[in-house]
Amino acid sequence: MSSLAERKARLIVHGDRPYNAEPPLARLRAAYRTPAEDFYVRSHGDLPDLDPDTWRLAVEGGDGAARALSLHDLRTRFPQVTVTATLQCAGNRRADMRAVAPVSGDPWDAGAIGTAAWTGVRLGDLLRAAGVTEGADLHVAFESHDRVDGRPYGASIPLAKAMAPETLLAYAMNGEALLPEHGFPVRAVVPGFAGVRSPKWLRRLAVRDRPSDNPIQAEDYKLYPPDVGAETADPARGHTIDTMPLNAAICEPERGAALRAGRTRVRGYAVSGDRAIVRVDVSGNGGRSWRQADLEHAAGAPFAWTFWAVELDLPPGEHELAVRAWDAAGQTQPALPDDTWNHKGYLCACWHRVRVSVAAARIDGAIPGAHD
Ligand SMILES: Nc1nc2c(c(=O)[nH]1)N[C@H]1C(S)=C(S)[C@@H](COP(=O)(O)O)O[C@H]1N2
Ligand SMILES: [Mo]
């Protein structure tokens, strides 16, 4: 198989070890289902190289019995399902928040997101077969093969979300086996939740009466008020990031683009954890006036993003394009990154703004030799 660097040659790399990279936004907007080579990678540790023949998933269900499932077991004992869903890092768009005041973590642009047709089995089917019944305040804790600061990666989700029909243990992405960097041979896919709750390279899962005590779950990926900093943050009081907020981004034109006056096509994505996108407004003047974009959404995919497009008539000059989405509850996004700034730089979901400069339109038959 090709190397990671070859497969992901188009991505913008934030770090090599651990490997973290995102696609240029125009690539992201090129296909509703993001090809694997354009899909961002977020890793906290090494990228395990696992043998699918000897891989086993340890399952500790509700009856105290331990089970070990092979890939063959997953493929043959449970119905195969495909769910088109968006996966997104809680740190997506952190770069905008960093512009307000320093934040920790990689400066992701708006590309720490992607949408795929995920194929695998419903986690709920597997849990029910293991004797788990819905109820009480239970959690499903996952453990993975990669190590983060000397411990296996681990995270958990509430049992109700584990039992929901959209939540999968996936072995394929867009019809192909998972790439090593996306969790081969099997990962969780928890649509609508922050990417951190979709562990890759699964090794074990257990039903328990409290969330995982792994530091990834217990300490990281918490939302804090703006007056809390690294020294004063108490993870027990931080809000655990599960469902992702309403968000939108302009993918084209790119930041700093030099355009010609006239009609300019503006395109991007909008996304919401668990609500439909009902409207996307796009501005050519920093939000003083708005036009509504045309929306494109895959049928029967409530956890997948919405693509949008609009044509703006831009006069010569410097302009700030902006986008804001609206969801089915009539909610929209905050205008500024200042509104939700937090020292970890999570959940940056303000209007996405892109500055462009527009030159006078080319006049056909212009003076020969004149520079335009
Ligand atoms: N085992 C493991 N699972 C993981 C991670 C990781 O580092 N190790 N990163 C998580 C985070 S924070 C995100 S955003 C998604 C990214 O998935 P991707 O790399 O397939 O895009 O995987 C999640 N699952
Ligand atoms: Mo993430």
XYZ file of C-alpha atoms and ligand atoms in Angstrom:
397
model
C 0.000 0.000 0.000
C 1.059 3.607 -0.631
C 2.539 5.630 2.229
C 0.538 8.059 4.348
C 2.409 11.004 2.791
C 1.526 9.785 -0.710
C -2.110 9.143 0.118
C -2.560 12.482 1.811
C -0.315 14.501 -0.503
C -2.922 17.261 -0.950
C -3.477 17.926 2.739
C -2.125 20.836 4.770
C -0.087 19.197 7.532
C -0.240 20.693 11.037
C 2.048 18.067 12.548
C 3.758 14.816 11.599
C 3.896 13.095 14.997
C 1.125 12.804 15.838
C -0.073 13.209 12.276
C -2.693 15.964 11.863
C -3.725 17.361 8.505
C -6.689 18.952 6.703
C -7.610 19.498 3.047
C -7.603 22.867 1.274
C -11.206 24.119 1.428
C -11.791 24.037 -2.332
C -10.933 20.303 -2.293
C -13.357 19.792 0.567
C -16.173 21.411 -1.420
C -15.405 19.372 -4.576
C -17.449 16.305 -3.542
C -20.384 15.794 -1.158
C -18.817 12.535 0.014
C -15.229 13.409 0.799
C -12.742 11.085 -0.938
C -10.433 9.396 1.567
C -7.414 11.262 0.199
C -9.086 14.594 1.041
C -10.394 13.556 4.472
C -8.747 15.277 7.448
C -6.795 13.192 9.913
C -6.757 13.911 13.643
C -4.557 11.649 15.715
C -3.312 11.964 19.281
C -0.655 9.248 19.142
C 0.847 6.703 16.797
C -1.030 5.247 13.805
C -1.394 1.519 14.632
C -0.746 -1.028 11.903
C -3.192 -3.842 12.673
C -3.619 -7.294 11.125
C -7.296 -7.744 10.187
C -7.016 -11.552 10.484
C -5.968 -11.551 14.119
C -7.893 -8.386 15.115
C -10.522 -8.985 17.809
C -12.958 -6.635 19.504
C -13.422 -7.376 23.202
C -17.021 -6.655 24.223
C -18.128 -6.451 27.840
C -21.882 -6.273 27.710
C -24.591 -6.078 30.276
C -24.350 -9.666 31.505
C -20.759 -9.560 32.743
C -19.636 -12.038 30.059
C -16.655 -11.051 27.908
C -16.798 -11.707 24.177
C -14.229 -11.404 21.421
C -15.532 -10.638 17.941
C -13.467 -11.025 14.787
C -13.941 -8.954 11.647
C -15.652 -11.990 10.140
C -18.051 -12.113 13.105
C -18.954 -8.466 12.587
C -19.564 -9.017 8.891
C -21.649 -12.168 9.266
C -23.546 -11.934 12.568
C -25.100 -8.509 12.134
C -26.859 -6.721 9.295
C -24.552 -4.519 7.253
C -25.640 -0.881 7.128
C -24.356 2.260 5.439
C -24.842 5.722 6.937
C -23.727 8.921 5.208
C -22.542 11.171 8.010
C -20.233 14.091 8.667
C -17.330 13.687 11.061
C -15.900 16.850 12.519
C -13.227 17.746 15.041
C -14.223 19.880 18.029
C -11.177 21.986 17.096
C -12.413 22.706 13.552
C -11.935 26.443 12.784
C -9.751 26.958 15.862
C -7.592 29.344 13.805
C -10.404 31.928 13.923
C -10.586 31.682 17.708
C -6.811 31.987 17.988
C -7.080 35.359 16.292
C -8.918 36.647 19.399
C -6.445 35.425 22.055
C -4.046 32.482 22.408
C -5.569 28.991 22.517
C -3.954 25.559 22.842
C -3.967 22.996 20.032
C -3.418 22.898 16.299
C -4.678 25.925 14.329
C -7.246 24.100 12.217
C -8.837 26.086 9.439
C -12.360 25.003 8.406
C -11.140 21.680 6.973
C -11.164 19.465 10.083
C -14.404 17.987 8.778
C -15.492 15.506 6.127
C -18.466 13.430 5.067
C -18.403 9.776 4.101
C -20.686 6.835 3.490
C -19.693 4.683 6.468
C -20.407 0.958 6.249
C -20.383 -1.459 9.135
C -22.746 -2.714 11.804
C -25.027 -0.852 14.158
C -23.412 -0.636 17.572
C -26.916 -1.106 18.987
C -27.294 -4.478 17.211
C -24.015 -5.657 18.712
C -24.910 -4.402 22.186
C -28.365 -5.990 22.130
C -26.758 -9.309 21.103
C -24.468 -8.901 24.119
C -27.461 -8.632 26.433
C -27.491 -4.864 26.830
C -30.898 -3.264 27.209
C -31.605 0.408 26.913
C -32.194 2.160 30.156
C -30.684 3.920 33.108
C -27.775 6.259 32.997
C -25.238 4.023 31.279
C -22.277 4.681 28.986
C -20.338 2.744 26.384
C -16.590 3.157 26.870
C -14.224 2.424 23.972
C -10.540 1.660 24.080
C -8.220 1.808 21.071
C -4.860 0.424 19.995
C -3.006 3.728 19.758
C -1.286 5.087 22.844
C -1.507 8.677 24.045
C 0.964 9.701 26.765
C 1.548 6.055 27.629
C -2.122 5.002 27.808
C -4.468 3.593 25.204
C -6.777 6.191 23.623
C -10.221 5.923 25.193
C -13.544 7.767 25.089
C -17.193 7.069 25.838
C -20.702 7.940 24.695
C -24.032 7.745 26.508
C -25.776 4.381 26.003
C -28.767 6.076 24.344
C -26.490 7.404 21.572
C -24.747 4.020 21.320
C -28.154 2.401 20.737
C -29.283 5.013 18.198
C -29.608 3.652 14.653
C -27.033 6.066 13.203
C -24.196 4.934 15.475
C -21.909 2.394 13.802
C -18.856 0.278 14.158
C -17.550 0.924 10.651
C -15.108 -1.069 8.570
C -15.522 0.822 5.303
C -15.543 4.432 4.146
C -17.060 5.325 0.754
C -17.125 1.653 -0.181
C -13.460 0.903 0.561
C -11.808 -0.628 3.614
C -10.824 2.086 6.100
C -7.384 3.548 5.451
C -4.904 2.867 8.274
C -5.039 6.521 9.391
C -8.851 6.431 9.641
C -8.913 3.481 12.044
C -8.429 0.252 10.080
C -9.806 -2.295 10.557
C -12.745 -0.983 12.647
C -13.683 2.366 14.176
C -16.741 3.834 15.842
C -18.744 6.451 13.908
C -20.987 8.528 16.179
C -22.805 10.928 13.820
C -23.537 14.396 15.173
C -21.007 14.078 17.998
C -17.525 15.588 18.031
C -14.974 13.387 16.248
C -13.250 12.552 19.538
C -16.208 10.263 20.418
C -15.620 8.157 17.282
C -12.573 6.112 18.335
C -10.426 4.564 15.620
C -8.505 1.230 15.771
C -10.984 -0.223 18.255
C -9.768 -2.815 20.721
C -12.386 -3.016 23.440
C -15.763 -1.692 24.447
C -17.565 -1.947 27.742
C -20.924 -0.886 29.134
C -20.504 0.919 32.436
C -22.362 3.198 34.817
C -20.155 6.263 34.290
C -18.196 7.840 31.452
C -14.726 6.517 30.602
C -12.016 7.685 33.015
C -9.513 7.888 30.189
C -7.977 11.419 30.171
C -9.292 11.975 26.622
C -12.824 11.663 28.049
C -12.331 12.894 31.605
C -10.003 15.848 30.956
C -9.803 16.827 27.289
C -12.584 18.027 24.983
C -14.361 20.073 27.634
C -15.875 23.487 27.030
C -14.981 26.242 29.522
C -16.172 29.795 30.095
C -13.908 32.589 28.810
C -12.512 33.482 32.247
C -11.098 29.965 32.754
C -7.512 29.323 31.633
C -5.136 26.353 31.529
C -4.156 26.860 35.191
C -7.677 27.251 36.543
C -9.566 24.715 34.405
C -11.293 22.015 36.478
C -12.249 19.192 34.092
C -14.980 18.029 36.458
C -16.700 21.389 35.890
C -16.098 21.623 32.144
C -18.926 20.723 29.802
C -18.282 17.465 27.915
C -18.422 18.162 24.179
C -20.729 15.653 22.507
C -23.245 17.097 20.002
C -21.635 19.614 17.671
C -23.065 23.129 17.181
C -24.453 24.770 14.067
C -21.629 25.900 11.803
C -20.871 26.949 8.236
C -17.836 27.803 6.143
C -17.010 29.458 2.844
C -14.839 27.095 0.808
C -14.669 29.120 -2.426
C -13.353 31.654 -3.147
C -10.341 31.139 -0.922
C -9.129 33.647 1.623
C -7.266 36.502 -0.061
C -8.517 35.610 -3.538
C -8.029 38.213 -6.279
C -11.285 38.358 -8.248
C -12.769 40.281 -11.149
C -15.845 42.425 -10.628
C -19.119 40.825 -11.610
C -20.754 37.573 -10.681
C -18.735 35.488 -8.260
C -19.710 31.992 -7.259
C -19.453 31.456 -3.497
C -19.725 27.896 -2.182
C -19.310 26.103 1.105
C -20.774 23.762 3.676
C -23.138 24.095 6.616
C -23.486 21.515 9.363
C -25.379 20.971 12.576
C -25.015 18.234 15.165
C -28.571 16.979 15.150
C -30.816 19.526 13.466
C -31.569 20.193 9.823
C -30.070 23.219 8.105
C -33.007 25.289 6.861
C -31.281 28.391 5.497
C -27.836 29.716 4.665
C -27.215 33.474 4.351
C -24.184 34.795 2.483
C -22.964 38.375 2.589
C -20.608 40.220 0.257
C -20.196 43.128 2.686
C -19.271 41.692 6.076
C -22.865 41.039 7.112
C -24.583 44.355 6.331
C -26.829 42.602 3.819
C -27.428 38.949 3.004
C -28.496 36.710 0.154
C -29.865 33.224 0.553
C -27.840 30.378 -0.881
C -29.167 27.313 -2.705
C -28.903 24.204 -0.525
C -27.904 20.681 -1.482
C -28.419 17.780 0.897
C -28.221 14.005 0.493
C -31.632 12.375 0.931
C -32.081 10.339 4.101
C -28.861 11.566 5.674
C -29.840 13.730 8.658
C -26.313 13.631 10.082
C -24.573 14.782 6.898
C -23.628 18.318 6.021
C -25.489 20.639 3.650
C -23.638 22.049 0.652
C -24.616 25.576 -0.390
C -23.871 27.875 -3.320
C -24.776 31.438 -4.278
C -23.716 33.993 -6.889
C -22.803 37.437 -5.599
C -22.336 40.545 -7.713
C -19.168 42.094 -6.315
C -18.075 45.627 -7.253
C -14.353 46.508 -7.389
C -12.735 46.918 -3.972
C -11.858 44.979 -0.838
C -14.709 42.874 0.492
C -15.402 40.625 3.409
C -17.591 37.663 2.479
C -19.464 36.105 5.390
C -21.745 33.118 5.891
C -24.193 32.123 8.608
C -26.520 29.120 8.684
C -29.904 28.660 10.362
C -31.215 25.405 11.829
C -34.646 23.864 12.228
C -35.059 25.511 15.634
C -34.597 28.954 14.070
C -31.185 29.345 15.666
C -28.223 30.944 13.942
C -24.502 31.383 14.610
C -22.732 34.022 16.713
C -21.199 36.837 14.664
C -17.751 36.884 16.252
C -15.204 34.378 17.567
C -15.032 36.568 20.687
C -18.586 35.481 21.548
C -17.571 31.889 22.340
C -13.804 32.119 22.899
C -12.401 29.450 25.237
C -8.762 28.677 26.031
C -8.872 25.281 24.296
C -10.249 26.809 21.122
C -13.137 24.358 20.783
C -16.413 24.781 18.885
C -15.537 27.858 16.897
C -18.866 28.415 15.139
C -19.060 32.150 14.421
C -19.831 33.581 10.985
C -17.061 32.460 8.674
C -15.462 35.457 6.972
C -13.247 35.511 3.906
C -11.564 38.673 2.623
C -11.227 39.033 -1.130
C -10.068 41.825 -3.409
C -12.013 42.590 -6.531
C -10.496 44.337 -9.556
C -12.471 46.160 -12.243
C -14.014 43.851 -14.803
C -12.020 43.043 -17.922
C -13.418 44.929 -20.893
C -13.108 42.852 -24.018
C -11.164 44.655 -26.685
C -9.250 46.581 -24.057
C -6.273 48.625 -25.125
C -3.656 46.175 -26.413
C -0.728 45.756 -24.073
C -2.510 47.326 -21.133
C -2.161 45.350 -17.935
C -5.398 44.170 -16.466
N -8.007 5.794 18.576
C -8.187 7.077 18.240
N -9.398 7.467 17.818
C -9.616 8.749 17.483
C -8.590 9.721 17.591
C -7.305 9.277 18.024
O -6.340 10.039 18.117
N -7.155 7.944 18.338
N -8.877 11.049 17.312
C -10.283 11.439 17.417
C -10.572 12.777 16.947
S -10.265 14.047 18.027
C -11.185 12.999 15.753
S -11.660 14.563 15.298
C -11.463 11.898 14.821
C -10.779 12.134 13.498
O -11.036 11.079 12.624
P -10.244 10.967 11.245
O -8.779 11.089 11.556
O -10.607 9.659 10.657
O -10.700 12.116 10.389
O -10.997 10.637 15.314
C -11.178 10.457 16.694
N -10.857 9.099 17.038
Mo -11.035 15.945 17.176
